[in-house]
């Protein structure tokens, strides 16, 4: 069997239809969309079509989409645009479980005279909404809350929060990088001012992102340069990847019901079987409110990294946290915020599925993983003590 890729929250395979759509733009169709001649100008038309397709994915207007280089740039741009547009306000709010693209930006601002509130989550990773609402004040410039968590898949009630914030005139940004293409997103219902997207999480290439900016939102560019993106993001457009992201967005919308049903079914089988076969295994996160393809399971008294290495020998690619935190042996900040005990946080594995995973692959993981945990536990003095 080839490798079994269940690390789709880290990145996804480019859909072959997306690849077909973009290949000509690396070779014969290399024009600059800003050029006066039609060779370049026709690429401008292609970008407009991509903008329309991506807007449809989240029910936005095409002009509300600004293409960026990645989810991180979208997040940074949104937060800086919000604080720059309200220079007299010095209070900013986010959660304790954001991706580093938001978390580290808030920590950076905390060192630059901003007063930051990090909203806590409960044991199941659910946001403490009352805490959030109690902290809102006239000095609050922006609230940034992710739509879905990359490590646990827990989905936050963005629509509900937006109703409170829009009445107070506080800028509301959401990082929907993990949610897009997996759950429905409608910016007419969830009245966010800005929303971040990243192409490589839904079968477009890496290195392309987008920021939704609601019409009328005060905005300042993060990359200052040419007139591209109506002056909202300087830099010659990544034509091929923009076209790819548009096509991937179109496919994601078209396939949403079917793929989310399929992913949830396979995820549930994987989760239920692992919980049944492996004693002292626990699901991290609110199982009632999760992305369809994500499960984060702690196997107590084993190291996640050791599990990953052994899975890797069987060609199984999973993750022990977000891609950005793996490589460090510190338990993830998300699991720590949820109060997951140390012995469980260290042995947590994230499986994240895509439309390409099959039942055969899930059966293979179910067969291979329990003996790995048993072997590792047999080597662990802590396990012997606990069992
Ligand atoms: N936000 C979330 C929730 C993510 O999961 C990621 C990537 O893992 C990002 C932002 C960053 O996206 P990008 O890799 O496109 O910069």
CSV table of C-alpha atoms and ligand atoms in Angstrom, one decimal:
chain,number,residue,atom,x,y,z
A,1,UNK,CA,0.0,0.0,0.0
A,2,UNK,CA,1.2,3.5,-0.8
A,3,UNK,CA,1.5,6.0,2.0
A,4,UNK,CA,-1.7,6.7,3.9
A,5,UNK,CA,-2.1,10.4,4.3
A,6,UNK,CA,-4.3,11.5,7.3
A,7,UNK,CA,-2.6,14.8,7.9
A,8,UNK,CA,-4.9,17.0,5.8
A,9,UNK,CA,-5.1,19.8,8.4
A,10,UNK,CA,-1.4,20.3,7.7
A,11,UNK,CA,-1.9,20.4,3.9
A,12,UNK,CA,-3.8,18.7,1.2
A,13,UNK,CA,-3.1,17.1,-2.2
A,14,UNK,CA,-3.8,19.4,-5.1
A,15,UNK,CA,-7.0,18.2,-6.9
A,16,UNK,CA,-6.0,17.0,-10.4
A,17,UNK,CA,-8.7,19.2,-11.8
A,18,UNK,CA,-7.1,22.2,-10.1
A,19,UNK,CA,-3.7,21.1,-11.5
A,20,UNK,CA,-5.1,20.9,-15.0
A,21,UNK,CA,-6.5,24.4,-14.6
A,22,UNK,CA,-3.3,26.0,-13.5
A,23,UNK,CA,-0.6,24.3,-15.5
A,24,UNK,CA,-0.8,26.6,-18.6
A,25,UNK,CA,-0.1,29.6,-16.4
A,26,UNK,CA,3.3,28.3,-15.7
A,27,UNK,CA,4.2,27.9,-19.3
A,28,UNK,CA,2.6,29.6,-22.3
A,29,UNK,CA,0.1,31.9,-20.4
A,30,UNK,CA,2.7,33.7,-18.3
A,31,UNK,CA,1.4,37.3,-18.9
A,32,UNK,CA,1.2,39.9,-16.1
A,33,UNK,CA,-2.5,40.7,-15.5
A,34,UNK,CA,-1.7,44.4,-15.1
A,35,UNK,CA,-0.3,44.7,-18.6
A,36,UNK,CA,-2.1,46.8,-21.2
A,37,UNK,CA,-1.7,44.1,-23.9
A,38,UNK,CA,-4.3,41.4,-24.1
A,39,UNK,CA,-1.7,38.6,-23.6
A,40,UNK,CA,-1.3,39.8,-20.0
A,41,UNK,CA,-4.8,41.4,-19.6
A,42,UNK,CA,-6.6,38.1,-20.3
A,43,UNK,CA,-5.0,36.7,-17.2
A,44,UNK,CA,-6.8,39.6,-15.3
A,45,UNK,CA,-10.1,38.2,-16.6
A,46,UNK,CA,-9.1,34.7,-15.2
A,47,UNK,CA,-8.3,36.3,-11.8
A,48,UNK,CA,-11.8,37.9,-11.9
A,49,UNK,CA,-13.4,34.5,-12.5
A,50,UNK,CA,-11.3,33.0,-9.6
A,51,UNK,CA,-12.5,35.8,-7.3
A,52,UNK,CA,-16.1,35.1,-8.2
A,53,UNK,CA,-15.7,31.3,-7.5
A,54,UNK,CA,-14.0,31.9,-4.2
A,55,UNK,CA,-16.6,34.5,-3.2
A,56,UNK,CA,-19.3,31.9,-3.8
A,57,UNK,CA,-17.7,29.5,-1.4
A,58,UNK,CA,-18.4,31.9,1.5
A,59,UNK,CA,-21.3,33.8,0.0
A,60,UNK,CA,-19.4,37.1,-0.3
A,61,UNK,CA,-19.2,39.6,-3.2
A,62,UNK,CA,-16.2,39.1,-5.5
A,63,UNK,CA,-14.8,42.6,-4.7
A,64,UNK,CA,-14.7,41.6,-1.0
A,65,UNK,CA,-12.0,39.0,-1.8
A,66,UNK,CA,-8.3,40.1,-1.5
A,67,UNK,CA,-5.8,37.5,-2.6
A,68,UNK,CA,-2.7,37.0,-0.4
A,69,UNK,CA,0.2,34.6,-0.2
A,70,UNK,CA,-1.2,32.3,2.6
A,71,UNK,CA,-3.4,32.0,5.6
A,72,UNK,CA,-0.8,33.6,7.8
A,73,UNK,CA,-0.6,36.7,5.6
A,74,UNK,CA,-4.4,37.0,5.7
A,75,UNK,CA,-4.5,36.7,9.5
A,76,UNK,CA,-1.7,39.2,9.9
A,77,UNK,CA,-3.2,41.6,7.4
A,78,UNK,CA,-6.6,41.5,9.1
A,79,UNK,CA,-5.4,42.1,12.6
A,80,UNK,CA,-3.1,45.0,11.5
A,81,UNK,CA,-5.8,46.6,9.4
A,82,UNK,CA,-8.1,46.5,12.3
A,83,UNK,CA,-5.7,48.0,14.8
A,84,UNK,CA,-4.4,50.6,12.3
A,85,UNK,CA,-7.9,51.8,11.5
A,86,UNK,CA,-8.7,52.5,15.2
A,87,UNK,CA,-5.4,53.9,16.5
A,88,UNK,CA,-7.1,55.3,19.7
A,89,UNK,CA,-8.2,51.8,20.8
A,90,UNK,CA,-5.7,49.6,22.6
A,91,UNK,CA,-7.6,46.6,23.7
A,92,UNK,CA,-7.7,43.5,21.4
A,93,UNK,CA,-9.2,40.0,22.0
A,94,UNK,CA,-8.4,36.6,20.8
A,95,UNK,CA,-8.6,33.0,22.2
A,96,UNK,CA,-6.1,30.8,23.9
A,97,UNK,CA,-6.3,28.2,21.1
A,98,UNK,CA,-5.5,30.2,17.9
A,99,UNK,CA,-3.0,29.1,15.3
A,100,UNK,CA,0.4,30.8,15.7
A,101,UNK,CA,-0.5,33.1,12.7
A,102,UNK,CA,-2.9,34.8,15.1
A,103,UNK,CA,-1.5,33.9,18.5
A,104,UNK,CA,2.0,35.2,17.8
A,105,UNK,CA,0.7,38.4,16.2
A,106,UNK,CA,-1.3,39.1,19.3
A,107,UNK,CA,1.7,38.4,21.5
A,108,UNK,CA,3.7,40.7,19.3
A,109,UNK,CA,1.1,43.4,19.8
A,110,UNK,CA,1.1,42.8,23.5
A,111,UNK,CA,4.7,43.8,23.5
A,112,UNK,CA,3.8,47.0,21.7
A,113,UNK,CA,1.4,48.6,24.2
A,114,UNK,CA,-1.7,46.7,23.4
A,115,UNK,CA,-3.8,45.2,26.1
A,116,UNK,CA,-4.6,41.6,25.0
A,117,UNK,CA,-7.4,39.4,26.3
A,118,UNK,CA,-7.0,35.7,25.6
A,119,UNK,CA,-10.4,34.0,26.0
A,120,UNK,CA,-10.2,30.6,27.7
A,121,UNK,CA,-11.8,27.3,26.6
A,122,UNK,CA,-13.2,24.5,28.7
A,123,UNK,CA,-12.1,20.8,28.9
A,124,UNK,CA,-13.8,20.1,25.6
A,125,UNK,CA,-12.2,23.0,23.8
A,126,UNK,CA,-15.4,25.1,23.8
A,127,UNK,CA,-15.1,28.9,24.1
A,128,UNK,CA,-16.1,30.7,27.3
A,129,UNK,CA,-18.5,33.1,25.6
A,130,UNK,CA,-19.5,34.8,28.8
A,131,UNK,CA,-15.8,35.6,29.5
A,132,UNK,CA,-15.6,37.1,26.0
A,133,UNK,CA,-18.7,39.2,26.3
A,134,UNK,CA,-17.7,40.5,29.8
A,135,UNK,CA,-14.3,41.7,28.4
A,136,UNK,CA,-15.7,43.8,25.6
A,137,UNK,CA,-15.3,47.5,26.2
A,138,UNK,CA,-15.3,50.9,24.4
A,139,UNK,CA,-11.5,50.4,24.1
A,140,UNK,CA,-11.8,47.1,22.2
A,141,UNK,CA,-10.5,47.5,18.6
A,142,UNK,CA,-10.7,43.9,17.3
A,143,UNK,CA,-11.8,40.4,18.2
A,144,UNK,CA,-10.1,37.6,16.3
A,145,UNK,CA,-11.6,34.1,16.8
A,146,UNK,CA,-11.0,31.1,14.6
A,147,UNK,CA,-13.9,29.4,12.9
A,148,UNK,CA,-12.5,25.9,13.6
A,149,UNK,CA,-9.5,24.7,15.5
A,150,UNK,CA,-6.7,23.1,13.5
A,151,UNK,CA,-5.7,20.6,16.3
A,152,UNK,CA,-9.0,19.4,17.6
A,153,UNK,CA,-11.4,20.4,14.8
A,154,UNK,CA,-13.7,22.1,17.4
A,155,UNK,CA,-16.0,24.7,15.6
A,156,UNK,CA,-16.7,27.9,17.4
A,157,UNK,CA,-20.1,29.7,17.2
A,158,UNK,CA,-19.0,32.5,14.9
A,159,UNK,CA,-22.5,33.5,13.8
A,160,UNK,CA,-23.7,33.9,17.4
A,161,UNK,CA,-20.6,35.9,18.4
A,162,UNK,CA,-20.9,38.1,15.3
A,163,UNK,CA,-24.4,39.2,16.3
A,164,UNK,CA,-23.1,40.6,19.6
A,165,UNK,CA,-20.0,42.2,18.1
A,166,UNK,CA,-21.7,43.8,15.1
A,167,UNK,CA,-24.1,45.7,17.4
A,168,UNK,CA,-21.1,47.1,19.3
A,169,UNK,CA,-19.2,48.1,16.2
A,170,UNK,CA,-16.1,46.1,17.1
A,171,UNK,CA,-14.1,44.7,14.2
A,172,UNK,CA,-14.5,40.9,14.0
A,173,UNK,CA,-12.0,38.8,12.2
A,174,UNK,CA,-12.2,35.0,11.9
A,175,UNK,CA,-9.5,32.6,10.8
A,176,UNK,CA,-11.5,30.2,8.7
A,177,UNK,CA,-8.5,28.4,7.3
A,178,UNK,CA,-9.5,25.0,8.6
A,179,UNK,CA,-13.2,25.5,8.1
A,180,UNK,CA,-13.4,26.5,4.5
A,181,UNK,CA,-14.4,23.6,2.2
A,182,UNK,CA,-15.3,21.4,5.2
A,183,UNK,CA,-18.3,23.2,6.8
A,184,UNK,CA,-20.7,25.7,5.2
A,185,UNK,CA,-19.6,29.4,5.5
A,186,UNK,CA,-21.9,32.2,4.8
A,187,UNK,CA,-20.6,35.7,5.6
A,188,UNK,CA,-24.1,37.1,5.1
A,189,UNK,CA,-25.2,35.1,8.1
A,190,UNK,CA,-22.0,35.3,10.2
A,191,UNK,CA,-21.5,39.0,10.1
A,192,UNK,CA,-17.7,39.0,10.3
A,193,UNK,CA,-15.7,41.9,9.0
A,194,UNK,CA,-12.8,39.9,7.8
A,195,UNK,CA,-12.2,36.2,7.2
A,196,UNK,CA,-9.0,34.3,6.4
A,197,UNK,CA,-8.6,31.5,3.9
A,198,UNK,CA,-5.7,29.4,2.7
A,199,UNK,CA,-5.8,27.5,-0.6
A,200,UNK,CA,-3.6,24.5,0.4
A,201,UNK,CA,-6.1,23.4,3.0
A,202,UNK,CA,-8.7,22.6,0.4
A,203,UNK,CA,-6.8,21.1,-2.5
A,204,UNK,CA,-5.3,24.2,-4.1
A,205,UNK,CA,-1.5,24.8,-4.1
A,206,UNK,CA,0.5,26.0,-1.2
A,207,UNK,CA,1.4,29.7,-1.1
A,208,UNK,CA,-1.9,31.2,-1.9
A,209,UNK,CA,-4.5,32.7,0.5
A,210,UNK,CA,-7.3,35.1,0.6
A,211,UNK,CA,-8.8,37.6,2.9
A,212,UNK,CA,-12.5,38.4,2.8
A,213,UNK,CA,-13.0,42.1,3.7
A,214,UNK,CA,-16.6,43.1,4.2
A,215,UNK,CA,-17.6,46.0,2.0
A,216,UNK,CA,-17.3,49.2,4.1
A,217,UNK,CA,-14.8,47.8,6.5
A,218,UNK,CA,-12.0,50.2,7.2
A,219,UNK,CA,-8.9,48.7,5.8
A,220,UNK,CA,-5.2,49.4,5.3
A,221,UNK,CA,-2.8,47.1,3.3
A,222,UNK,CA,-0.2,45.1,5.0
A,223,UNK,CA,2.0,44.8,1.9
A,224,UNK,CA,2.3,48.3,0.6
A,225,UNK,CA,3.2,48.4,-3.1
A,226,UNK,CA,1.4,48.6,-6.4
A,227,UNK,CA,-2.3,49.0,-7.2
A,228,UNK,CA,-3.0,45.2,-7.3
A,229,UNK,CA,-6.1,43.9,-5.5
A,230,UNK,CA,-7.5,47.5,-5.7
A,231,UNK,CA,-4.6,48.8,-3.6
A,232,UNK,CA,-5.3,46.3,-0.8
A,233,UNK,CA,-2.3,44.1,-1.4
A,234,UNK,CA,0.7,45.1,-3.4
A,235,UNK,CA,2.7,42.6,-5.5
A,236,UNK,CA,2.2,41.0,-8.9
A,237,UNK,CA,-0.5,38.4,-8.6
A,238,UNK,CA,0.3,34.7,-8.3
A,239,UNK,CA,-1.8,34.1,-11.3
A,240,UNK,CA,-1.6,30.3,-11.5
A,241,UNK,CA,-2.3,29.8,-7.8
A,242,UNK,CA,-5.1,32.3,-7.7
A,243,UNK,CA,-6.8,30.4,-10.6
A,244,UNK,CA,-6.1,27.2,-8.7
A,245,UNK,CA,-7.6,28.5,-5.5
A,246,UNK,CA,-10.7,29.7,-7.4
A,247,UNK,CA,-11.2,26.3,-9.0
A,248,UNK,CA,-10.5,24.5,-5.6
A,249,UNK,CA,-13.1,26.8,-4.0
A,250,UNK,CA,-15.7,25.9,-6.7
A,251,UNK,CA,-15.1,22.2,-6.3
A,252,UNK,CA,-15.2,22.4,-2.5
A,253,UNK,CA,-18.6,24.1,-2.6
A,254,UNK,CA,-19.9,21.7,-5.2
A,255,UNK,CA,-18.7,18.6,-3.2
A,256,UNK,CA,-19.2,20.0,0.3
A,257,UNK,CA,-22.2,17.8,1.4
A,258,UNK,CA,-20.8,14.6,-0.1
A,259,UNK,CA,-17.2,15.0,1.1
A,260,UNK,CA,-18.1,16.1,4.6
A,261,UNK,CA,-20.5,13.2,5.0
A,262,UNK,CA,-17.8,10.7,3.7
A,263,UNK,CA,-15.1,12.2,5.9
A,264,UNK,CA,-17.3,12.2,9.0
A,265,UNK,CA,-18.2,8.5,8.4
A,266,UNK,CA,-14.6,7.4,8.1
A,267,UNK,CA,-13.4,9.6,11.0
A,268,UNK,CA,-16.1,8.1,13.2
A,269,UNK,CA,-15.1,4.6,12.3
A,270,UNK,CA,-11.5,5.3,13.0
A,271,UNK,CA,-12.2,7.0,16.3
A,272,UNK,CA,-14.7,4.5,17.6
A,273,UNK,CA,-12.5,1.5,16.7
A,274,UNK,CA,-9.4,3.0,18.3
A,275,UNK,CA,-11.2,3.9,21.4
A,276,UNK,CA,-12.6,0.4,21.6
A,277,UNK,CA,-9.3,-1.3,21.0
A,278,UNK,CA,-6.9,0.8,23.0
A,279,UNK,CA,-7.5,1.2,26.7
A,280,UNK,CA,-7.0,4.7,28.2
A,281,UNK,CA,-7.5,6.5,25.0
A,282,UNK,CA,-9.5,9.8,25.0
A,283,UNK,CA,-10.8,12.1,22.3
A,284,UNK,CA,-9.8,15.7,22.8
A,285,UNK,CA,-12.4,18.2,21.8
A,286,UNK,CA,-16.1,18.7,21.6
A,287,UNK,CA,-17.3,15.7,19.6
A,288,UNK,CA,-20.7,17.3,19.0
A,289,UNK,CA,-19.2,20.3,17.3
A,290,UNK,CA,-16.3,19.4,15.1
A,291,UNK,CA,-15.0,19.5,11.6
A,292,UNK,CA,-16.1,16.3,9.8
A,293,UNK,CA,-12.6,14.9,9.1
A,294,UNK,CA,-10.7,15.7,12.3
A,295,UNK,CA,-10.1,13.6,15.4
A,296,UNK,CA,-7.5,14.3,18.1
A,297,UNK,CA,-6.9,11.2,20.3
A,298,UNK,CA,-4.7,11.0,23.4
A,299,UNK,CA,-3.1,7.6,24.2
A,300,UNK,CA,-2.1,8.0,27.8
A,301,UNK,CA,1.4,7.2,28.9
A,302,UNK,CA,3.0,7.2,25.4
A,303,UNK,CA,4.9,9.9,23.5
A,304,UNK,CA,3.1,11.2,20.4
A,305,UNK,CA,6.4,11.5,18.6
A,306,UNK,CA,7.2,7.8,19.1
A,307,UNK,CA,3.7,6.8,17.8
A,308,UNK,CA,4.2,9.0,14.7
A,309,UNK,CA,7.6,7.4,14.0
A,310,UNK,CA,6.2,3.9,14.2
A,311,UNK,CA,3.1,4.9,12.1
A,312,UNK,CA,5.5,6.3,9.6
A,313,UNK,CA,7.2,2.9,9.2
A,314,UNK,CA,3.8,1.6,8.0
A,315,UNK,CA,3.5,4.5,5.6
A,316,UNK,CA,0.9,6.3,7.8
A,317,UNK,CA,1.2,10.0,7.9
A,318,UNK,CA,-0.5,11.7,10.9
A,319,UNK,CA,0.5,14.5,13.2
A,320,UNK,CA,1.0,15.1,16.9
A,321,UNK,CA,-0.3,18.7,16.9
A,322,UNK,CA,-0.3,21.5,14.4
A,323,UNK,CA,2.4,21.2,11.8
A,324,UNK,CA,3.9,24.4,13.3
A,325,UNK,CA,4.3,22.9,16.8
A,326,UNK,CA,5.5,19.5,15.8
A,327,UNK,CA,9.3,19.3,16.1
A,328,UNK,CA,9.0,20.6,19.6
A,329,UNK,CA,8.3,18.2,22.5
A,330,UNK,CA,6.2,20.8,24.4
A,331,UNK,CA,2.6,19.7,24.6
A,332,UNK,CA,0.5,21.8,22.3
A,333,UNK,CA,-0.8,25.1,23.6
A,334,UNK,CA,-4.3,24.1,22.5
A,335,UNK,CA,-4.4,20.9,24.7
A,336,UNK,CA,-2.8,22.9,27.5
A,337,UNK,CA,-5.5,25.5,27.3
A,338,UNK,CA,-8.1,22.7,27.5
A,339,UNK,CA,-6.4,21.4,30.7
A,340,UNK,CA,-5.6,18.0,29.1
A,341,UNK,CA,-3.4,16.2,31.7
A,342,UNK,CA,0.3,16.1,30.9
A,343,UNK,CA,0.3,12.2,30.5
A,344,UNK,CA,-2.5,12.5,27.9
A,345,UNK,CA,-1.3,15.7,26.1
A,346,UNK,CA,2.0,14.1,25.3
A,347,UNK,CA,0.4,11.1,23.6
A,348,UNK,CA,-2.0,13.0,21.4
A,349,UNK,CA,-2.3,12.2,17.7
A,350,UNK,CA,-4.3,14.2,15.2
A,351,UNK,CA,-5.8,12.4,12.3
A,352,UNK,CA,-7.2,14.7,9.6
A,353,UNK,CA,-9.0,13.3,6.6
A,354,UNK,CA,-9.8,14.5,3.1
A,355,UNK,CA,-12.0,13.4,0.3
A,356,UNK,CA,-9.2,11.2,-0.9
A,357,UNK,CA,-9.2,8.8,2.1
A,358,UNK,CA,-10.8,5.4,1.7
A,359,UNK,CA,-12.3,2.9,4.1
A,360,UNK,CA,-9.4,0.5,3.3
A,361,UNK,CA,-7.0,3.0,4.6
A,362,UNK,CA,-8.9,3.6,7.8
A,363,UNK,CA,-9.0,-0.2,8.3
A,364,UNK,CA,-5.3,-0.4,7.9
A,365,UNK,CA,-4.7,2.3,10.6
A,366,UNK,CA,-7.2,0.5,12.9
A,367,UNK,CA,-5.1,-2.7,12.4
A,368,UNK,CA,-1.7,-1.2,12.8
A,369,UNK,CA,-2.1,1.4,15.6
A,370,UNK,CA,-3.2,-0.6,18.7
A,371,UNK,CA,-0.2,-2.9,18.7
A,372,UNK,CA,2.1,0.1,18.4
A,373,UNK,CA,0.5,1.6,21.5
A,374,UNK,CA,0.8,-1.7,23.3
A,375,UNK,CA,4.5,-2.0,22.4
A,376,UNK,CA,5.3,1.5,23.5
A,377,UNK,CA,3.4,1.1,26.7
A,378,UNK,CA,5.3,-2.0,27.5
A,379,UNK,CA,8.5,0.0,27.4
A,380,UNK,CA,7.1,2.8,29.7
A,381,UNK,CA,7.8,2.7,33.4
A,382,UNK,CA,4.9,5.2,33.9
A,383,UNK,CA,2.5,2.8,32.2
A,384,UNK,CA,3.6,0.0,34.4
A,385,UNK,CA,3.0,2.1,37.5
A,386,UNK,CA,-0.4,3.3,36.3
A,387,UNK,CA,-1.8,0.0,35.1
B,1,LIG,N1,-4.7,29.3,10.5
B,1,LIG,C1,-5.0,28.0,10.8
B,1,LIG,C2,-6.2,27.7,11.6
B,1,LIG,C3,-4.2,27.0,10.2
B,1,LIG,O1,-4.4,25.7,10.5
B,1,LIG,C4,-3.1,27.4,9.4
B,1,LIG,C5,-2.2,26.4,8.9
B,1,LIG,O2,-2.0,25.3,9.4
B,1,LIG,C6,-2.9,28.8,9.2
B,1,LIG,C7,-3.7,29.7,9.8
B,1,LIG,C8,-1.7,29.3,8.4
B,1,LIG,O3,-2.0,29.0,7.0
B,1,LIG,P1,-0.8,29.1,5.9
B,1,LIG,O4,-0.1,27.8,6.1
B,1,LIG,O5,-1.5,29.2,4.6
B,1,LIG,O6,0.0,30.3,6.2
